[in-house]
Coordinates of C-alpha atoms (C1' of nucleotides) in Angstrom, one line a residue:
Chain A
M136 CA 3.5 -16.2 -6.5
P137 CA 2.7 -13.0 -8.6
N138 CA 5.2 -10.4 -9.5
L139 CA 4.2 -7.0 -8.1
E140 CA 5.8 -5.1 -10.9
E141 CA 3.6 -7.0 -13.4
L142 CA 0.6 -6.4 -11.2
R143 CA 1.3 -2.7 -11.4
Q144 CA 1.0 -3.0 -15.1
L145 CA -2.2 -5.0 -14.9
V146 CA -3.7 -2.2 -12.7
A147 CA -2.4 0.4 -15.1
F148 CA -4.0 -1.5 -18.0
A149 CA -7.3 -1.6 -16.2
D150 CA -7.1 2.2 -15.8
L151 CA -5.7 3.1 -19.2
G152 CA -7.4 0.5 -21.5
T153 CA -4.6 -0.2 -23.9
L154 CA -1.2 -1.8 -23.6
S155 CA 0.5 1.0 -25.5
R156 CA -0.6 3.5 -22.9
V157 CA 0.7 1.2 -20.2
A158 CA 4.0 1.0 -22.0
E159 CA 4.1 4.7 -22.3
K160 CA 3.4 5.2 -18.6
F161 CA 6.1 2.9 -17.4
H162 CA 8.6 3.9 -20.2
I163 CA 8.9 0.4 -21.5
S164 CA 8.2 -1.1 -24.9
T165 CA 4.8 -2.5 -25.8
P166 CA 6.1 -6.1 -26.4
S167 CA 7.3 -5.9 -22.8
V168 CA 3.8 -5.1 -21.6
T169 CA 2.3 -7.8 -23.8
R170 CA 4.6 -10.4 -22.2
A171 CA 4.0 -9.1 -18.7
M172 CA 0.2 -9.5 -19.2
Q173 CA 0.7 -13.0 -20.5
H174 CA 2.9 -13.7 -17.5
V175 CA 0.3 -12.4 -15.1
E176 CA -2.3 -14.6 -16.7
D177 CA 0.1 -17.6 -16.3
D178 CA 0.7 -16.7 -12.6
F179 CA -3.0 -16.6 -11.8
A180 CA -3.5 -19.6 -14.1
V181 CA -6.9 -18.4 -15.3
P182 CA -7.9 -16.3 -18.3
L183 CA -8.0 -12.6 -17.5
F184 CA -8.2 -11.2 -21.0
I185 CA -10.4 -11.3 -24.1
R186 CA -8.0 -11.1 -27.0
G187 CA -8.9 -9.9 -30.5
K188 CA -6.6 -9.7 -33.4
N189 CA -5.3 -6.2 -32.6
K190 CA -7.4 -5.7 -29.5
I191 CA -7.1 -6.9 -25.9
E192 CA -9.4 -6.2 -22.9
L193 CA -10.0 -7.5 -19.5
N194 CA -12.8 -10.1 -18.9
E195 CA -14.8 -10.0 -15.8
T196 CA -12.3 -12.1 -13.8
G197 CA -9.5 -9.8 -15.1
K198 CA -11.3 -6.7 -13.9
A199 CA -11.8 -8.2 -10.5
A200 CA -8.1 -9.4 -10.5
A201 CA -7.0 -5.8 -11.3
E202 CA -8.9 -4.5 -8.3
Y203 CA -7.5 -7.2 -6.0
A204 CA -4.1 -6.4 -7.4
R205 CA -4.6 -2.7 -6.7
K206 CA -5.4 -3.5 -3.1
L207 CA -2.4 -5.8 -2.8
L208 CA -0.1 -3.2 -4.2
Q209 CA -1.3 -0.6 -1.7
E210 CA -0.6 -3.1 1.0
A211 CA 2.9 -3.8 -0.4
E212 CA 3.6 -0.1 -0.4
Q213 CA 2.3 0.2 3.1
T214 CA 4.6 -2.6 4.2
V215 CA 7.6 -0.8 2.8
R216 CA 6.6 2.4 4.4
Q217 CA 6.0 0.8 7.8
V218 CA 9.4 -0.8 7.8
R219 CA 11.2 2.4 6.7
E220 CA 9.3 4.3 9.4
L221 CA 10.3 1.8 12.0
D222 CA 13.9 2.2 11.0
R223 CA 13.6 6.0 11.1
R224 CA 12.2 5.8 14.6
R225 CA 15.1 3.6 15.6
H226 CA 17.5 6.4 14.6
T227 CA 15.7 9.5 15.9
V228 CA 14.8 10.8 19.3
A229 CA 11.6 12.7 18.9
V230 CA 11.0 15.4 21.4
C231 CA 7.6 17.0 21.7
S232 CA 7.5 20.2 23.8
C233 CA 4.8 22.6 24.8
A234 CA 7.2 25.5 24.3
P235 CA 10.4 26.2 22.4
A236 CA 12.8 27.1 25.2
P237 CA 13.0 23.6 26.6
L238 CA 14.0 22.4 23.1
W239 CA 16.9 24.9 23.1
E240 CA 18.1 23.3 26.3
L241 CA 17.3 19.8 25.5
L242 CA 18.2 19.2 21.9
P243 CA 21.9 20.0 22.2
K244 CA 22.2 17.8 25.3
L245 CA 20.5 14.9 23.5
N246 CA 22.6 15.3 20.5
A247 CA 25.7 15.1 22.7
Q248 CA 24.4 12.1 24.6
R249 CA 23.4 10.1 21.6
P250 CA 25.6 11.3 18.7
E251 CA 24.4 8.4 16.5
M252 CA 20.8 9.5 16.8
T253 CA 18.9 12.1 14.9
V254 CA 17.3 14.4 17.4
S255 CA 14.0 16.0 16.2
G256 CA 12.0 18.5 18.2
S257 CA 8.5 19.9 17.7
V258 CA 6.4 22.4 19.6
C259 CA 2.7 21.5 20.1
R260 CA -0.2 22.5 22.3
N261 CA -0.3 20.9 25.7
D262 CA -2.9 18.4 24.8
A263 CA -1.1 17.4 21.6
V264 CA 2.1 16.8 23.5
L265 CA 0.3 14.6 26.0
A266 CA -1.5 12.7 23.1
A267 CA 1.8 12.2 21.2
W268 CA 3.4 10.8 24.4
Q269 CA 0.6 8.5 25.2
A270 CA 0.5 7.2 21.6
G271 CA 4.2 6.5 21.7
E272 CA 4.8 8.9 18.9
C273 CA 7.6 10.8 20.8
D274 CA 10.4 9.6 23.0
V275 CA 10.6 12.8 25.2
A276 CA 7.7 15.1 26.2
V277 CA 7.9 18.5 27.9
L278 CA 4.9 19.9 29.7
P279 CA 4.3 23.0 31.8
F280 CA 2.7 20.9 34.6
P281 CA 3.7 17.7 36.5
V282 CA 2.3 14.4 35.4
E283 CA 2.8 10.8 36.5
G284 CA 6.5 9.9 35.8
A285 CA 7.5 13.4 34.9
K286 CA 10.6 15.2 36.4
P287 CA 11.0 18.9 36.8
F288 CA 13.4 20.1 34.1
M289 CA 13.8 23.9 34.1
R290 CA 12.0 27.1 34.9
E291 CA 11.2 29.9 32.4
N292 CA 10.2 33.4 33.3
L293 CA 8.2 35.7 31.0
F294 CA 9.2 39.3 30.4
V295 CA 7.6 42.2 28.5
C296 CA 9.9 43.7 26.1
V297 CA 9.4 47.4 25.2
P298 CA 11.3 50.4 23.9
P299 CA 12.7 52.5 26.8
D300 CA 10.3 55.4 26.0
H301 CA 7.2 53.2 26.1
A302 CA 4.6 53.9 28.8
L303 CA 5.1 50.4 30.3
A304 CA 8.9 50.9 30.6
K305 CA 8.4 53.2 33.6
L306 CA 7.1 50.4 35.8
P307 CA 9.6 48.1 37.6
K308 CA 7.1 45.2 37.5
L309 CA 4.1 44.2 35.4
T310 CA 1.1 41.9 35.7
F311 CA -1.1 40.4 33.0
A312 CA -3.9 42.6 34.3
T313 CA -1.8 45.8 33.7
I314 CA -0.8 44.9 30.1
N315 CA -4.2 43.5 29.2
G316 CA -5.5 45.7 26.4
F317 CA -2.1 46.6 24.9
N318 CA -1.6 45.1 21.5
F319 CA 1.4 42.8 21.2
L320 CA 3.7 41.4 18.6
L321 CA 3.7 37.6 18.9
R322 CA 5.9 35.0 17.4
T323 CA 4.1 31.8 16.4
E324 CA 5.2 28.4 17.5
L325 CA 5.4 29.6 21.1
G326 CA 3.3 26.6 22.1
F327 CA 1.7 27.0 25.4
W328 CA 2.8 30.6 25.9
D329 CA 0.6 31.6 23.0
A330 CA -2.5 30.1 24.7
L331 CA -1.5 31.5 28.0
C332 CA -1.2 35.1 26.7
R333 CA -4.5 34.9 24.9
E334 CA -6.2 33.6 28.1
K335 CA -4.7 36.2 30.4
M336 CA -5.1 39.2 28.1
P337 CA -8.5 38.8 26.5
A338 CA -8.7 42.5 25.7
S339 CA -5.4 42.5 23.8
K340 CA -4.9 41.9 20.1
F341 CA -1.9 40.0 18.8
L342 CA 0.0 40.5 15.6
V343 CA 1.4 37.2 14.8
Q344 CA 4.5 36.6 12.7
T345 CA 6.0 33.2 11.9
D346 CA 9.2 34.2 10.2
N347 CA 11.9 34.9 12.8
A348 CA 13.8 37.4 10.7
V349 CA 10.6 39.3 9.8
F350 CA 9.6 39.3 13.5
D351 CA 12.9 40.8 14.6
E352 CA 12.5 43.5 11.9
L353 CA 9.0 44.2 13.2
V354 CA 10.3 44.5 16.7
N355 CA 12.9 47.0 15.7
A356 CA 10.7 49.0 13.4
S357 CA 7.7 49.3 15.8
S358 CA 7.2 50.4 19.3
L359 CA 4.7 47.7 20.0
P360 CA 5.5 45.6 23.1
C361 CA 6.4 41.9 22.7
F362 CA 7.3 39.1 25.0
T363 CA 10.6 37.6 25.8
T364 CA 11.9 35.1 28.4
D365 CA 15.1 34.5 30.3
Y366 CA 15.8 31.6 27.8
N367 CA 15.1 33.7 24.8
K368 CA 18.6 34.4 23.4
L369 CA 17.0 35.7 20.2
G370 CA 14.8 38.0 22.1
S371 CA 17.4 40.2 23.8
Y372 CA 16.7 43.1 21.5
P373 CA 19.1 46.0 21.7
G374 CA 17.4 49.3 22.5
R375 CA 14.6 47.5 24.4
V376 CA 14.1 46.9 28.1
N377 CA 12.8 43.7 29.6
I378 CA 10.3 44.1 32.4
P379 CA 9.4 41.0 34.5
L380 CA 5.9 39.8 34.9
A381 CA 4.9 39.3 38.5
D382 CA 2.1 36.8 38.0
E383 CA 2.6 33.2 39.1
A384 CA 1.5 32.1 35.6
A385 CA 4.5 33.9 34.1
H386 CA 6.9 31.7 36.0
V387 CA 6.7 28.2 34.5
T388 CA 8.3 25.0 35.6
F389 CA 8.6 22.6 32.7
Y390 CA 8.4 18.8 33.4
I391 CA 10.0 16.3 31.3
L392 CA 8.8 12.8 30.4
Q393 CA 11.5 10.4 29.0
K394 CA 11.4 6.8 27.9
Chain B
M128 CA 8.7 -2.7 -5.0
P129 CA 9.7 -5.8 -3.0
N130 CA 9.9 -9.3 -4.6
L131 CA 7.5 -11.7 -3.0
E132 CA 9.7 -14.7 -3.5
E133 CA 12.5 -12.9 -1.6
L134 CA 10.0 -12.0 1.1
R135 CA 9.1 -15.6 1.5
Q136 CA 12.8 -16.3 2.2
L137 CA 12.9 -13.4 4.7
V138 CA 10.0 -14.9 6.6
A139 CA 11.5 -18.4 6.4
F140 CA 14.7 -16.9 7.8
A141 CA 12.8 -15.3 10.7
D142 CA 11.3 -18.8 11.4
L143 CA 14.4 -21.0 10.8
G144 CA 17.2 -18.7 12.1
T145 CA 19.9 -19.6 9.5
L146 CA 20.4 -19.0 5.8
S147 CA 21.4 -22.6 5.3
R148 CA 18.1 -23.9 6.6
V149 CA 16.2 -21.4 4.3
A150 CA 18.3 -22.7 1.4
E151 CA 17.4 -26.3 2.3
K152 CA 13.7 -25.4 2.7
F153 CA 13.5 -23.8 -0.8
H154 CA 15.9 -26.3 -2.4
I155 CA 18.3 -23.5 -3.5
S156 CA 21.9 -22.8 -2.7
T157 CA 23.0 -20.8 0.3
P158 CA 24.7 -18.1 -1.8
S159 CA 21.3 -17.6 -3.5
V160 CA 19.7 -16.9 -0.1
T161 CA 22.5 -14.6 0.9
R162 CA 21.9 -12.6 -2.2
A163 CA 18.2 -12.6 -1.7
M164 CA 18.5 -11.2 1.8
Q165 CA 20.9 -8.5 0.5
H166 CA 18.3 -7.7 -2.2
V167 CA 15.5 -7.5 0.3
E168 CA 17.6 -5.1 2.4
D169 CA 18.2 -3.0 -0.7
D170 CA 14.5 -3.0 -1.5
F171 CA 13.5 -1.7 1.9
A172 CA 16.6 0.5 1.9
V173 CA 17.1 0.1 5.6
P174 CA 19.3 -2.3 7.6
L175 CA 17.4 -5.4 8.5
F176 CA 20.3 -7.7 9.6
I177 CA 23.1 -7.7 12.2
R178 CA 26.0 -9.4 10.4
G179 CA 28.9 -11.1 12.1
K180 CA 31.7 -12.8 10.3
N181 CA 29.9 -16.1 9.9
K182 CA 26.7 -15.1 11.5
I183 CA 23.6 -13.2 10.4
E184 CA 20.5 -12.3 12.4
L185 CA 17.6 -10.0 12.1
N186 CA 17.7 -6.7 14.0
E187 CA 14.5 -5.3 15.5
T188 CA 13.5 -3.6 12.2
G189 CA 14.2 -6.9 10.4
K190 CA 12.0 -8.9 12.8
A191 CA 9.2 -6.5 12.3
A192 CA 9.8 -6.5 8.5
A193 CA 9.5 -10.3 8.5
E194 CA 6.1 -10.1 10.3
Y195 CA 4.8 -7.4 7.9
A196 CA 6.1 -9.6 5.0
R197 CA 4.3 -12.6 6.4
K198 CA 1.1 -10.7 6.4
L199 CA 1.7 -9.3 2.9
L200 CA 2.4 -12.8 1.6
Q201 CA -0.8 -14.1 3.1
E202 CA -2.7 -11.3 1.3
A203 CA -0.9 -12.1 -1.9
E204 CA -1.9 -15.7 -1.7
Q205 CA -5.5 -14.7 -0.9
T206 CA -5.5 -12.5 -3.9
V207 CA -4.5 -15.4 -6.1
R208 CA -7.1 -17.7 -4.5
Q209 CA -9.8 -15.1 -4.9
V210 CA -9.1 -14.6 -8.6
R211 CA -9.0 -18.4 -9.2
E212 CA -12.2 -18.9 -7.2
L213 CA -13.8 -16.1 -9.3
D214 CA -12.8 -17.9 -12.5
R215 CA -14.0 -21.2 -11.2
R216 CA -17.4 -19.7 -10.4
R217 CA -17.6 -18.3 -13.9
H218 CA -17.3 -21.9 -15.2
T219 CA -19.5 -23.8 -12.8
V220 CA -23.2 -23.8 -12.0
A221 CA -23.4 -24.6 -8.4
V222 CA -26.7 -26.3 -7.3
C223 CA -27.6 -26.6 -3.7
S224 CA -30.5 -28.9 -3.0
C225 CA -32.3 -30.0 0.1
A226 CA -32.6 -33.6 -1.3
P227 CA -30.8 -35.7 -3.8
A228 CA -33.6 -36.4 -6.2
P229 CA -33.9 -32.9 -7.6
L230 CA -30.2 -33.1 -8.4
W231 CA -30.8 -36.3 -10.4
E232 CA -33.3 -34.4 -12.5
L233 CA -31.6 -31.1 -12.6
L234 CA -27.9 -31.8 -13.2
P235 CA -28.3 -33.6 -16.5
K236 CA -30.6 -30.8 -17.8
L237 CA -28.2 -28.1 -16.8
N238 CA -25.3 -30.0 -18.3
A239 CA -27.2 -30.1 -21.6
Q240 CA -28.3 -26.5 -21.5
R241 CA -24.8 -25.2 -20.6
P242 CA -22.3 -27.7 -22.0
E243 CA -19.4 -25.3 -21.5
M244 CA -20.1 -25.1 -17.7
T245 CA -19.2 -27.5 -15.0
V246 CA -22.3 -28.4 -13.1
S247 CA -21.8 -29.1 -9.4
G248 CA -24.5 -30.2 -7.0
S249 CA -24.5 -30.6 -3.3
V250 CA -27.1 -31.7 -0.8
C251 CA -27.5 -29.7 2.4
R252 CA -30.0 -29.1 5.2
N253 CA -32.8 -26.6 4.4
D254 CA -31.3 -23.8 6.3
A255 CA -27.9 -24.3 4.7
V256 CA -29.5 -24.3 1.3
L257 CA -31.2 -21.0 2.0
A258 CA -28.0 -19.5 3.5
A259 CA -25.9 -20.5 0.5
W260 CA -28.5 -19.0 -1.8
Q261 CA -28.7 -15.7 0.1
A262 CA -24.9 -15.5 0.3
G263 CA -24.7 -15.9 -3.4
E264 CA -22.6 -19.1 -3.0
C265 CA -24.8 -21.1 -5.3
D266 CA -26.5 -20.4 -8.6
V267 CA -29.5 -22.7 -8.2
A268 CA -31.2 -23.7 -4.9
V269 CA -33.9 -26.4 -4.4
L270 CA -36.1 -26.2 -1.3
P271 CA -39.1 -28.3 -0.1
F272 CA -41.2 -25.2 0.4
P273 CA -42.0 -22.1 -1.6
V274 CA -40.0 -18.9 -1.1
E275 CA -40.0 -15.5 -2.8
G276 CA -39.0 -16.0 -6.4
A277 CA -39.1 -19.8 -6.3
K278 CA -40.9 -21.9 -8.9
P279 CA -42.4 -25.4 -8.3
F280 CA -40.1 -27.9 -9.9
M281 CA -41.1 -31.5 -9.2
R282 CA -42.9 -33.7 -6.7
E283 CA -41.4 -36.6 -4.9
N284 CA -43.3 -39.3 -3.0
L285 CA -41.9 -41.4 -0.2
F286 CA -42.4 -45.1 0.0
V287 CA -41.5 -47.7 2.6
C288 CA -39.5 -50.6 1.1
V289 CA -39.8 -54.0 2.7
P290 CA -39.4 -57.7 1.9
P291 CA -42.7 -59.3 0.8
D292 CA -42.9 -61.4 4.0
H293 CA -42.5 -58.3 6.3
A294 CA -45.3 -57.5 8.6
L295 CA -45.7 -54.0 7.0
A296 CA -46.0 -55.6 3.5
K297 CA -49.5 -56.7 4.3
L298 CA -50.9 -53.2 4.4
P299 CA -51.8 -51.3 1.2
K300 CA -50.9 -47.9 2.7
L301 CA -48.8 -46.7 5.6
T302 CA -48.5 -43.6 7.7
F303 CA -45.6 -42.3 9.8
A304 CA -47.6 -43.1 12.8
T305 CA -47.8 -46.8 11.8
I306 CA -44.2 -47.2 11.1
N307 CA -43.0 -45.2 14.1
G308 CA -41.0 -47.6 16.3
F309 CA -39.7 -49.8 13.5
N310 CA -36.0 -49.6 13.0
F311 CA -35.0 -48.4 9.5
L312 CA -32.0 -48.6 7.3
L313 CA -31.1 -45.0 6.2
R314 CA -28.8 -43.7 3.5
T315 CA -27.0 -40.5 4.5
E316 CA -27.0 -37.4 2.4
L317 CA -30.7 -37.6 2.0
G318 CA -30.9 -34.0 3.0
F319 CA -34.2 -32.9 4.3
W320 CA -35.7 -36.5 4.2
D321 CA -33.4 -37.4 7.0
A322 CA -34.6 -34.7 9.2
L323 CA -38.2 -35.4 8.3
C324 CA -38.0 -39.1 9.2
R325 CA -36.4 -38.4 12.5
E326 CA -39.1 -35.9 13.3
K327 CA -42.0 -38.0 12.3
M328 CA -40.7 -41.3 13.8
P329 CA -39.2 -40.3 17.2
A330 CA -39.5 -43.9 18.5
S331 CA -37.6 -45.4 15.6
K332 CA -33.9 -46.0 15.4
F333 CA -32.0 -45.5 12.1
L334 CA -29.0 -47.5 10.9
V335 CA -27.1 -45.0 8.8
Q336 CA -24.8 -46.0 6.0
T337 CA -23.0 -43.5 3.7
D338 CA -21.6 -45.9 1.1
N339 CA -24.2 -46.7 -1.6
A340 CA -22.8 -50.1 -2.4
V341 CA -22.7 -51.1 1.2
F342 CA -26.2 -49.8 1.7
D343 CA -27.5 -51.9 -1.1
E344 CA -25.8 -54.9 0.3
L345 CA -27.4 -54.2 3.7
V346 CA -30.8 -53.9 2.2
N347 CA -30.4 -57.2 0.4
A348 CA -28.9 -59.0 3.4
S349 CA -31.4 -57.8 6.0
S350 CA -35.1 -57.6 6.4
L351 CA -35.0 -54.2 7.9
P352 CA -37.3 -51.7 6.2
C353 CA -35.9 -48.8 4.3
F354 CA -37.2 -45.8 2.4
T355 CA -37.4 -45.2 -1.3
T356 CA -39.1 -42.7 -3.5
D357 CA -40.6 -42.6 -7.0
Y358 CA -37.4 -40.8 -8.1
N359 CA -35.0 -43.3 -6.5
K360 CA -33.8 -45.4 -9.4
L361 CA -31.2 -46.9 -7.2
G362 CA -33.8 -47.8 -4.7
S363 CA -35.9 -50.2 -6.8
Y364 CA -34.7 -53.3 -5.0
P365 CA -35.6 -56.6 -6.6
G366 CA -37.4 -58.8 -4.1
R367 CA -38.8 -55.9 -2.1
V368 CA -42.1 -54.2 -2.3
N369 CA -42.8 -50.4 -2.1
I370 CA -45.7 -49.3 0.0
P371 CA -46.8 -45.7 -0.3
L372 CA -46.9 -43.4 2.7
A373 CA -50.3 -41.6 3.0
D374 CA -49.1 -38.6 5.0
E375 CA -49.1 -35.2 3.4
A376 CA -45.5 -34.8 4.6
A377 CA -44.5 -37.8 2.5
H378 CA -45.5 -36.0 -0.7
V379 CA -43.1 -33.1 -1.3
T380 CA -43.1 -30.4 -3.9
F381 CA -39.6 -29.0 -4.5
Y382 CA -39.3 -25.4 -5.4
I383 CA -36.4 -24.1 -7.4
L384 CA -34.6 -20.8 -7.2
Q385 CA -32.4 -19.8 -10.2
K386 CA -30.3 -16.8 -11.0
Chain C
dA235 C1' 36.3 -31.0 11.8
dG236 C1' 32.0 -29.4 10.7
dG237 C1' 28.7 -25.7 10.1
dC238 C1' 27.8 -21.1 8.5
dA239 C1' 27.9 -16.8 5.7
dT240 C1' 30.0 -14.6 2.0
dT241 C1' 32.8 -13.8 -2.2
dA242 C1' 34.4 -15.2 -6.9
dC243 C1' 33.2 -16.8 -11.2
dG244 C1' 31.1 -18.9 -15.1
dC245 C1' 26.9 -20.1 -17.2
dT246 C1' 22.1 -19.7 -18.6
dG247 C1' 17.4 -18.4 -18.9
dG248 C1' 14.6 -14.7 -18.8
dA249 C1' 13.5 -10.0 -19.9
dC250 C1' 14.2 -6.3 -22.7
dG251 C1' 14.1 -3.6 -27.1
dT252 C1' 14.0 -3.3 -32.2
dA253 C1' 12.0 -4.8 -36.2
dA254 C1' 8.3 -6.6 -38.5
dA255 C1' 3.8 -8.6 -39.3
dA256 C1' -1.1 -8.4 -39.2
dA257 C1' -5.4 -6.4 -38.2
dT258 C1' -8.5 -2.5 -37.2
dT259 C1' -10.1 2.3 -37.6
Chain D
dA113 C1' -2.1 6.5 -42.7
dA114 C1' -2.1 5.7 -37.9
dT115 C1' -2.8 2.7 -34.0
dT116 C1' -2.7 -1.6 -31.7
dT117 C1' -1.3 -6.2 -30.5
dT118 C1' 1.6 -10.0 -31.2
dT119 C1' 5.6 -12.7 -32.9
dA120 C1' 10.5 -13.1 -34.2
dC121 C1' 15.0 -12.3 -33.0
dG122 C1' 19.3 -10.7 -31.1
dT123 C1' 21.3 -8.9 -26.9
dC124 C1' 22.3 -8.5 -22.3
dC125 C1' 22.1 -9.0 -17.5
dA126 C1' 20.2 -10.8 -13.2
dG127 C1' 20.1 -14.8 -10.8
dC128 C1' 21.6 -19.4 -10.3
dG129 C1' 25.0 -23.1 -8.7
dT130 C1' 29.7 -24.6 -7.8
dA131 C1' 33.9 -23.8 -5.7
dA132 C1' 36.5 -21.5 -2.6
dT133 C1' 37.5 -18.5 1.5
dG134 C1' 37.2 -17.1 6.2
dC135 C1' 35.3 -17.6 10.6
dC136 C1' 33.4 -19.6 14.6
dT137 C1' 32.4 -23.4 17.8

DNA sequence: AGGCATTACGCTGGACGTAAAAATT
DNA sequence: AATTTTTACGTCCAGCGTAATGCCT
């Protein structure tokens, strides 16, 4: 049964060409490498090297052995990775949501329910959420439409958020048709909201900003409209008014899939 | 980097259920197994066991780890086998022939030409010879017909071998048609001759004997006809006469394929 | 009482590094 | 002179087995 550490040295020797360089790479002495190579040869019980007085190289069998060893080492590393990943999965609840708001509701609840588990949430596009769920890559999925086995979870309503002196602020209600054409500030990682806005407002341009702090600054500094929702605690900007969107599409029921 | 010897013990534990049985299997002490399992757990750096006061079992991750380890060990063994096989191939000339006679000629010559090599010969059916050659499983192939790259090697002629008082002994020449219907003694491992006889003499029955000594005894003890060829040194039975077969099929040119 | 896992402890063989030798460039 | 491989040698620790402990059935 070969020793994987020695096989690593064999592979390194195939790559580097001299025992000294292998020793250097692994921060060990050259005699140690010499012995390791002798040991590998003993393990395989066939000659792998052509030895000169102060020269050593792989013979044809040795070259092939190094390649086989390389493959085996990759498989060994993969084995370790798979086991660790399996353990990680046993200690985390992975939530995949189409929008951030359900995560704000869900993650604290899950954390309280399963204090020994790490709860991890991510926002993806609808199709990616569904794919992750079906592939078993997440334990909880949140989608903006019902699917087999899903339960209604919460409702989120979209608002337009503008300074009080903005033209749109005069209206008590808005529709996508009304605001189509206005340019908007948009936070990224809004998941499905992002796609919805772009679909409903094809004439608008969106200034996207990932960083939350920077986004807030931009909102305060400019008079450009942005979106907020009744779950968006971060989005209650002082000095701005929230105007509801009347469209059905702006009122979303999220459905939850749970193992 | 996991230790394969320890992984073997992990797999054995998954199969046997207790550390004592693992110790017994590998002829080592139980404390040694305990330590090995602790070491495996350290290597993977995740919990693999559920430990009671005098009880230990695999958790779900551990069970999976044992299965991954089982696979890895098989791959490690395969790696060793492949390297050894490669070395063996480097020290042997494998000859695959459709009939034994060419081997009698060829093997001594190859032995003389390459004294450092082990020469191994085997007799197979025509299709198997061709398959082995094409798969690179042999270094020399001998076939009873020409193929691309093959050179004519030798000619072998088939004789019928009967006691002098046998009915067939009266004829100076024979054909397959004449002897069809007579029952014959047949040595196995005649390769393509076997198939040829059965094809040309559908009405005959063949008494097959593998063991050469037993076959010779049978030839001496019975008056049943058998075959011999001009290369069959073993087949020159005293007290029997050899009658040539006139058919073209009884005169074979062997073609040789060599790397 | 017998079986099982684990800890304690002493021993030993194996693995390491340093030093040195011998050969090559 | 510098580089490379290998041997010699002393050191040290990882891994082994024995013995003992604690627990369960």
